[in-house]
Amino acid sequence: MATKAALRELGRNSRAAAGIGGSRGFAAAAAAAPAGVAERSEGGGGGGGTKAVNLFTAVNQALHIALETDPRSYVFGEDVGFGGVFRCTTGLADRFGRNRVFNTPLCEQGIAGFAIGLAAMGNRAIAEVQFADYIFPAFDQIVNEAAKFRYRSGNEFNCGGLTIRSPYGAVGHGGHYHSQSPEAFFCHVPGLKVVIPRSPHEAKGLLLASIRDPNPVVFFEPKWLYRLSVEDVPEGDYMLPLSQAEVIHQGSDITLVGWGAQLAVLEQACEDAAKDGISCELIDLRTLIPWDKETVEASVSKTGKLLVSHEAPITGGFGAEIAASITERCFQRLEAPVARVCGLDTPFPLVYEPFYMPTKNKILDAIKATVNY
Amino acid sequence: MAATILRRLNPAGAAPPRAAPTLDLARRAVSDSSEPLTVETSLPFKPHLVDPPPRTVSTTPRELLAFFRDMALMRRAEIAADSLYKAKLIRGFCHLYDGQEAVAVGMEAAITRRDAIITAYRDHCLYLARGGDLVAAFAELMGRQDGCSRGKGGSMHFYKKDANFYGGHGIVGAQVPLGCGIAFAQRYRKEGTVTFDLYGDGAANQGQLFEALNMAALWKLPVILVCENNHYGMGTAEWKASKSPAYYKRGDYVPGLKVDGMDVLAVKQACKFAKEHVLENGPIILEMDTYRYHGHSMSDPGSTYRTRDEIAGIRQERDPIERVRKLILTHDLATAQELKDMEKEIRKEVDTAIAKAKESPMPDTSELFKNVYVNDCGLESFGVDRKVVRTVLP
Ligand SMILES: Cc1ncc(C[n+]2csc(CCOP(=O)(O)OP(=O)(O)O)c2C)c(N)n1
Ligand SMILES: [Mg+2]
């Protein structure tokens, strides 16, 4: 799609977002302040300063760095040569040439399979699937080929250089096929990593870590936040650790766990709960598999209560896995049933999206009910 | 509407009550004759593994005027949808069909409502061509109760079961194998019906298409694979994504025909030919060489990956409505003024339909939970927010 087009689309999205959920974007201050200081890679942050940028720019920076620092890295997908529908790949083809940054035909299964082969030759294959809703034609390749390549070949082969990026989640008016959150499907697949950032700073560091991780990674980007979320991001090269959750706020009454765009909603619920004297500990899981059980366990051991929230439908969502694991680990410490505030068990609706969504008030109610259990 | 379309294709069918009579044919010199008339197609058909049909098409003054009216109505409806979208009355994704009208109208003229049509998300005008109601179309676009999918589908998901319109599909290429399944069932029923299975030039590169082609040929299914080649898949020109943009040949062992999709008579001729062909011999590909004037969707101005000159050139030289207008004028079937009046009437008809559609309420909130399963699994709604929502499995 055309660049201007994407901008307009996003412009609309951000207006819609502001209209619906209040400010859905992760406030720069809230996100930046407590964020665990970036782990700098060898280059030590690349020596640059920091600059306030939005999420798609942070992704774009990460891709620039990935291509710059490793000549064996490639970026491809539908329309990425023009910058992609969300502008994440802007400028890459001009800078690194059409041999390393290129458009593919419209064929997700082919894109994924091609990427696996490219990665198996020791390259970093960074493939884009235009919307997470369109990842399902590639599902077989990801689940059956990518995830099991190393295992079934007894470590003869692998596609560890594979990273599949895809925008996920609601945008206010995306309807059935531009809104879904399919992360749980991939969390059921040993051999894959699933990573979801909540903000620009996180996106850049986690994406670089995903690209350089020696395992295939599915990296879902919260498209609602592409333009909406702005925060200070180091201009240089840095990575954030995978499989390490981050405690964003310390709290004593209840632990809230989420990822991606949902963190902004949880953050608002935290603030409102604080007005009622409830102290929430907020955790961004960041990597869904393999996930950081210890951080969540330590928090729940302290608070005795847990709430998990995600946009995907509640049944079989990754929240269920967290609830089960923490119940096993913290059974003695839990003072209330684990609460899940998630998308409804319906297809993502065209009308009444706010009904479907795990909104701030739904979360707030669940916080109160859990704390007062 | 689509009053004309309904009248023409469903002569026995009752016209929708809301359709105001548009033209007083008796008072005017507009021809309503069904005297046969032969017209040559603009271009020869390009065949692949098949003898092409003749270029001379038989039509009638009445049919030509109906073509004009139907296509003009579609054009007007799409332009109105564009405004409604800009006014934020239509949300979600919206893909317009203006420029491609001759494909929907010509195809419809060659088949019956018992034949099936299935397509992707660019579906408004195919719905109208199948006799869909203009108010239901606009209501659906605006997500209202009276929409053809009860407001639950939106622009990308129009359906009309009583006219065998299997509708709008969002995942590029996914509808193509579905069309083969429909055709299989049709053959089983031995009713002489066929499926027109539509997809785009972008979709032509999806693996599913080749899977579908093989099944269709292997089982000799009465399915016509219609590639609506508008030369772009989003911002990608066909030649940038397809090694061979000769889509009519891409079935290899499946015969094909390239058709000027801007010439409604050529489309009609090709579809008539294809229907007979597939009933006898199994599948065929019809590549319709067409063009979309609007951008891919509402967020695409449609001018960054192609030149304004290109669009203007097509409008001037190949526009499907202008082609028919010229035919009508050269054969003296109506005057230029009469056609203009007809367009004015159409504009009114569209405006009236939009006003009606706007009166339709939003779907009931319980609709959010309906149709997930047959018995809806006991899902219940308890209001917008601050309320518990429970799922009870049966
Ligand atoms: C599986 C899948 N991948 C990507 C998309 C996003 N997408 C929607 S339409 C489109 C272009 C399709 O082009 P074409 O088949 O030529 O149809 P046209 O839009 O021209 O009618 C793309 C890439 C999608 N809907 N589904
Ligand atoms: Mg196309």
Short mmCIF file of C-alpha atoms in Angstrom, two decimals, chain B residues 6-277:
data_model
loop_
_atom_site.label_atom_id
_atom_site.label_comp_id
_atom_site.label_asym_id
_atom_site.label_seq_id
_atom_site.Cartn_x
_atom_site.Cartn_y
_atom_site.Cartn_z
CA LEU B 6 -34.41 -7.07 -10.28
CA ARG B 7 -36.86 -6.46 -13.03
CA ARG B 8 -34.52 -7.59 -15.70
CA LEU B 9 -33.23 -10.73 -14.15
CA ASN B 10 -36.18 -11.69 -12.04
CA PRO B 11 -39.03 -10.59 -14.22
CA ALA B 12 -41.48 -12.47 -12.09
CA GLY B 13 -39.99 -11.35 -8.83
CA ALA B 14 -41.72 -8.57 -6.99
CA ALA B 15 -39.93 -5.27 -7.16
CA PRO B 16 -38.95 -4.08 -3.71
CA PRO B 17 -41.62 -1.80 -2.30
CA ARG B 18 -39.21 1.04 -1.77
CA ALA B 19 -38.08 1.22 -5.37
CA ALA B 20 -39.68 4.22 -6.91
CA PRO B 21 -40.53 3.99 -10.57
CA THR B 22 -37.74 5.79 -12.29
CA LEU B 23 -38.48 6.40 -15.90
CA ASP B 24 -41.68 6.71 -17.72
CA LEU B 25 -40.58 4.77 -20.74
CA ALA B 26 -43.72 5.35 -22.71
CA ARG B 27 -43.41 9.10 -22.57
CA ARG B 28 -39.85 9.02 -23.78
CA ALA B 29 -38.22 7.83 -26.91
CA VAL B 30 -35.97 5.49 -24.97
CA SER B 31 -36.10 2.17 -26.68
CA ASP B 32 -37.50 -0.76 -24.76
CA SER B 33 -37.36 -3.06 -27.71
CA SER B 34 -36.24 -6.63 -27.50
CA GLU B 35 -35.44 -6.80 -31.19
CA PRO B 36 -32.11 -8.59 -31.52
CA LEU B 37 -29.08 -6.47 -32.19
CA THR B 38 -25.58 -7.72 -32.88
CA VAL B 39 -22.50 -5.96 -31.67
CA GLU B 40 -18.88 -6.86 -32.07
CA THR B 41 -16.75 -7.11 -28.91
CA SER B 42 -14.11 -4.44 -28.53
CA LEU B 43 -11.26 -6.93 -28.76
CA PRO B 44 -10.86 -10.53 -29.77
CA PHE B 45 -10.87 -13.10 -26.95
CA LYS B 46 -7.48 -14.62 -26.23
CA PRO B 47 -7.82 -18.36 -25.77
CA HIS B 48 -5.74 -20.97 -24.02
CA LEU B 49 -6.43 -24.63 -24.92
CA VAL B 50 -9.93 -23.79 -26.14
CA ASP B 51 -11.66 -22.42 -29.23
CA PRO B 52 -12.87 -18.94 -28.32
CA PRO B 53 -16.49 -17.87 -28.74
CA PRO B 54 -17.35 -15.56 -31.64
CA ARG B 55 -16.82 -11.84 -31.25
CA THR B 56 -20.29 -10.99 -32.40
CA VAL B 57 -22.63 -10.76 -29.47
CA SER B 58 -26.35 -10.63 -29.73
CA THR B 59 -28.12 -8.22 -27.48
CA THR B 60 -31.24 -6.05 -27.50
CA PRO B 61 -31.94 -2.37 -26.99
CA ARG B 62 -33.64 -3.22 -23.73
CA GLU B 63 -30.60 -5.13 -22.52
CA LEU B 64 -28.20 -2.36 -23.47
CA LEU B 65 -30.25 0.19 -21.57
CA ALA B 66 -30.44 -2.11 -18.60
CA PHE B 67 -26.67 -2.54 -18.73
CA PHE B 68 -26.25 1.19 -18.78
CA ARG B 69 -28.58 1.69 -15.89
CA ASP B 70 -27.20 -1.10 -13.74
CA MET B 71 -23.62 -0.04 -14.20
CA ALA B 72 -24.43 3.62 -13.64
CA LEU B 73 -26.23 2.69 -10.46
CA MET B 74 -23.28 0.67 -9.22
CA ARG B 75 -20.93 3.52 -10.03
CA ARG B 76 -23.12 5.97 -8.16
CA ALA B 77 -23.49 3.64 -5.18
CA GLU B 78 -19.72 3.23 -4.85
CA ILE B 79 -19.14 6.95 -5.06
CA ALA B 80 -21.75 7.44 -2.36
CA ALA B 81 -20.02 4.81 -0.23
CA ASP B 82 -16.82 6.78 -0.60
CA SER B 83 -18.53 9.87 0.83
CA LEU B 84 -20.15 7.90 3.63
CA TYR B 85 -16.78 6.52 4.56
CA LYS B 86 -15.25 9.97 4.62
CA ALA B 87 -18.14 11.11 6.80
CA LYS B 88 -17.22 8.24 9.15
CA LEU B 89 -20.62 6.62 8.71
CA ILE B 90 -18.89 3.55 7.34
CA ARG B 91 -16.18 2.10 9.54
CA GLY B 92 -13.83 -0.78 9.07
CA PHE B 93 -12.27 -1.61 5.75
CA CYS B 94 -14.07 -0.74 2.55
CA HIS B 95 -13.09 -1.68 -1.00
CA LEU B 96 -14.85 -0.10 -3.96
CA TYR B 97 -15.63 -1.61 -7.35
CA ASP B 98 -16.03 1.41 -9.61
CA GLY B 99 -14.36 0.72 -12.93
CA GLN B 100 -15.05 -3.00 -12.73
CA GLU B 101 -18.85 -2.82 -13.12
CA ALA B 102 -18.94 -4.56 -16.49
CA VAL B 103 -17.67 -7.78 -14.94
CA ALA B 104 -20.52 -8.03 -12.43
CA VAL B 105 -23.19 -6.94 -14.90
CA GLY B 106 -22.01 -8.94 -17.91
CA MET B 107 -21.62 -12.09 -15.84
CA GLU B 108 -25.06 -11.73 -14.35
CA ALA B 109 -26.56 -11.30 -17.81
CA ALA B 110 -25.18 -14.66 -18.94
CA ILE B 111 -26.33 -16.80 -16.02
CA THR B 112 -29.24 -17.36 -13.70
CA ARG B 113 -29.66 -16.82 -10.02
CA ARG B 114 -29.43 -20.56 -9.55
CA ASP B 115 -25.81 -20.39 -10.60
CA ALA B 116 -23.51 -19.45 -7.75
CA ILE B 117 -21.10 -16.55 -7.39
CA ILE B 118 -18.41 -16.31 -4.75
CA THR B 119 -15.88 -13.51 -4.40
CA ALA B 120 -13.43 -11.72 -2.12
CA TYR B 121 -14.00 -8.49 -0.19
CA ARG B 122 -14.68 -6.21 -3.19
CA ASP B 123 -18.24 -7.40 -3.13
CA HIS B 124 -20.78 -4.57 -3.06
CA CYS B 125 -21.60 -4.54 -6.73
CA LEU B 126 -21.71 -8.30 -7.13
CA TYR B 127 -24.33 -8.28 -4.41
CA LEU B 128 -26.29 -5.62 -6.27
CA ALA B 129 -25.93 -7.54 -9.52
CA ARG B 130 -27.47 -10.58 -7.86
CA GLY B 131 -30.54 -8.52 -7.13
CA GLY B 132 -29.38 -7.22 -3.81
CA ASP B 133 -31.29 -4.37 -2.31
CA LEU B 134 -29.69 -0.95 -2.27
CA VAL B 135 -30.96 -0.12 1.20
CA ALA B 136 -29.66 -3.42 2.57
CA ALA B 137 -26.31 -2.70 0.95
CA PHE B 138 -25.94 0.72 2.53
CA ALA B 139 -27.29 -0.52 5.85
CA GLU B 140 -24.65 -3.24 5.84
CA LEU B 141 -21.93 -0.76 5.00
CA MET B 142 -22.98 1.30 8.01
CA GLY B 143 -23.29 -1.75 10.26
CA ARG B 144 -27.07 -1.49 10.69
CA GLN B 145 -29.73 -4.07 11.45
CA ASP B 146 -31.28 -3.98 8.00
CA GLY B 147 -28.00 -4.81 6.33
CA CYS B 148 -27.72 -7.88 4.12
CA SER B 149 -25.60 -9.53 6.83
CA ARG B 150 -27.61 -7.89 9.61
CA GLY B 151 -24.89 -5.35 10.13
CA LYS B 152 -22.45 -7.98 11.29
CA GLY B 153 -20.32 -8.31 8.20
CA GLY B 154 -19.73 -4.83 6.89
CA SER B 155 -18.29 -3.91 3.52
CA MET B 156 -16.24 -7.06 3.10
CA HIS B 157 -18.99 -9.52 3.89
CA PHE B 158 -22.11 -9.17 1.75
CA TYR B 159 -24.17 -12.32 1.13
CA LYS B 160 -27.43 -13.23 -0.52
CA LYS B 161 -28.41 -16.81 -0.17
CA ASP B 162 -31.64 -16.70 -2.16
CA ALA B 163 -29.61 -15.60 -5.18
CA ASN B 164 -26.76 -18.03 -4.54
CA PHE B 165 -24.35 -15.24 -3.77
CA TYR B 166 -21.83 -16.87 -1.47
CA GLY B 167 -20.40 -13.53 -0.87
CA GLY B 168 -17.51 -11.66 0.45
CA HIS B 169 -14.40 -13.24 1.93
CA GLY B 170 -11.61 -11.43 3.72
CA ILE B 171 -8.65 -13.74 3.37
CA VAL B 172 -7.10 -13.34 -0.04
CA GLY B 173 -7.52 -16.52 -2.07
CA ALA B 174 -9.49 -18.42 0.56
CA GLN B 175 -12.76 -18.33 -1.36
CA VAL B 176 -11.36 -20.10 -4.41
CA PRO B 177 -11.38 -23.68 -3.07
CA LEU B 178 -14.76 -22.97 -1.48
CA GLY B 179 -16.07 -22.29 -4.95
CA CYS B 180 -14.89 -25.76 -6.01
CA GLY B 181 -16.83 -27.33 -3.17
CA ILE B 182 -19.93 -25.46 -4.20
CA ALA B 183 -19.46 -26.61 -7.78
CA PHE B 184 -19.03 -30.21 -6.69
CA ALA B 185 -22.34 -30.03 -4.83
CA GLN B 186 -23.96 -28.47 -7.88
CA ARG B 187 -22.80 -31.24 -10.16
CA TYR B 188 -24.12 -33.77 -7.70
CA ARG B 189 -27.53 -32.16 -7.87
CA LYS B 190 -27.57 -32.44 -11.69
CA GLU B 191 -29.36 -29.14 -12.12
CA GLY B 192 -27.08 -27.78 -14.78
CA THR B 193 -25.84 -25.01 -12.52
CA VAL B 194 -22.30 -23.68 -12.22
CA THR B 195 -20.15 -21.57 -9.90
CA PHE B 196 -18.37 -18.36 -10.82
CA ASP B 197 -15.40 -18.28 -8.51
CA LEU B 198 -13.84 -14.80 -8.41
CA TYR B 199 -10.39 -13.73 -7.29
CA GLY B 200 -7.90 -10.97 -8.01
CA ASP B 201 -4.57 -10.76 -9.79
CA GLY B 202 -2.90 -10.57 -6.38
CA ALA B 203 -4.79 -13.59 -5.12
CA ALA B 204 -3.69 -15.49 -8.21
CA ASN B 205 -0.33 -16.05 -6.51
CA GLN B 206 -1.77 -17.81 -3.46
CA GLY B 207 -1.09 -21.52 -3.29
CA GLN B 208 -4.76 -22.22 -2.64
CA LEU B 209 -5.55 -21.18 -6.18
CA PHE B 210 -3.41 -23.95 -7.62
CA GLU B 211 -4.82 -26.49 -5.22
CA ALA B 212 -8.29 -25.46 -6.30
CA LEU B 213 -7.42 -25.64 -9.98
CA ASN B 214 -6.14 -29.16 -9.68
CA MET B 215 -9.16 -30.39 -7.75
CA ALA B 216 -11.52 -28.67 -10.16
CA ALA B 217 -9.84 -30.22 -13.19
CA LEU B 218 -9.35 -33.62 -11.59
CA TRP B 219 -13.00 -33.88 -10.70
CA LYS B 220 -14.26 -31.98 -13.76
CA LEU B 221 -16.17 -29.52 -11.66
CA PRO B 222 -18.56 -26.99 -13.20
CA VAL B 223 -16.57 -24.05 -11.90
CA ILE B 224 -15.46 -20.93 -13.74
CA LEU B 225 -12.41 -19.34 -12.15
CA VAL B 226 -12.80 -15.66 -12.84
CA CYS B 227 -9.64 -13.68 -12.35
CA GLU B 228 -10.64 -10.04 -12.06
CA ASN B 229 -7.36 -8.62 -13.21
CA ASN B 230 -7.43 -4.96 -12.22
CA HIS B 231 -3.64 -4.98 -12.53
CA TYR B 232 -2.86 -4.18 -8.93
CA GLY B 233 -2.92 -6.07 -5.66
CA MET B 234 -2.92 -3.21 -3.19
CA GLY B 235 0.06 -1.14 -4.32
CA THR B 236 1.77 -3.89 -6.26
CA ALA B 237 1.53 -3.92 -10.03
CA GLU B 238 0.77 -7.36 -11.43
CA TRP B 239 4.12 -7.75 -13.17
CA LYS B 240 5.98 -7.11 -9.94
CA ALA B 241 4.28 -10.01 -8.21
CA SER B 242 3.56 -12.47 -11.00
CA LYS B 243 6.15 -14.11 -13.19
CA SER B 244 3.45 -14.54 -15.79
CA PRO B 245 0.62 -12.02 -15.66
CA ALA B 246 -1.21 -14.02 -18.35
CA TYR B 247 -3.62 -15.29 -15.75
CA TYR B 248 -5.84 -17.06 -18.27
CA LYS B 249 -2.94 -19.38 -19.05
CA ARG B 250 -1.88 -20.05 -15.52
CA GLY B 251 -4.12 -23.05 -15.14
CA ASP B 252 -1.69 -24.88 -17.42
CA TYR B 253 -3.89 -27.91 -18.15
CA VAL B 254 -7.04 -25.86 -17.45
CA PRO B 255 -8.32 -23.95 -20.49
CA GLY B 256 -8.62 -20.19 -20.27
CA LEU B 257 -9.90 -17.13 -22.01
CA LYS B 258 -8.78 -13.55 -21.71
CA VAL B 259 -11.67 -11.14 -21.91
CA ASP B 260 -11.93 -7.36 -22.11
CA GLY B 261 -13.53 -6.91 -18.71
CA MET B 262 -14.40 -3.31 -19.55
CA ASP B 263 -16.74 -4.46 -22.30
CA VAL B 264 -19.94 -5.74 -20.76
CA LEU B 265 -20.93 -7.56 -23.94
CA ALA B 266 -17.61 -9.38 -24.13
CA VAL B 267 -18.06 -10.40 -20.51
CA LYS B 268 -21.55 -11.65 -21.19
CA GLN B 269 -20.39 -13.61 -24.21
CA ALA B 270 -17.47 -15.15 -22.35
CA CYS B 271 -19.58 -16.13 -19.34
CA LYS B 272 -22.24 -17.72 -21.48
CA PHE B 273 -19.57 -19.65 -23.32
CA ALA B 274 -17.83 -20.62 -20.08
CA LYS B 275 -20.98 -21.90 -18.45
CA GLU B 276 -21.60 -24.26 -21.37
CA HIS B 277 -17.97 -25.25 -21.41
#
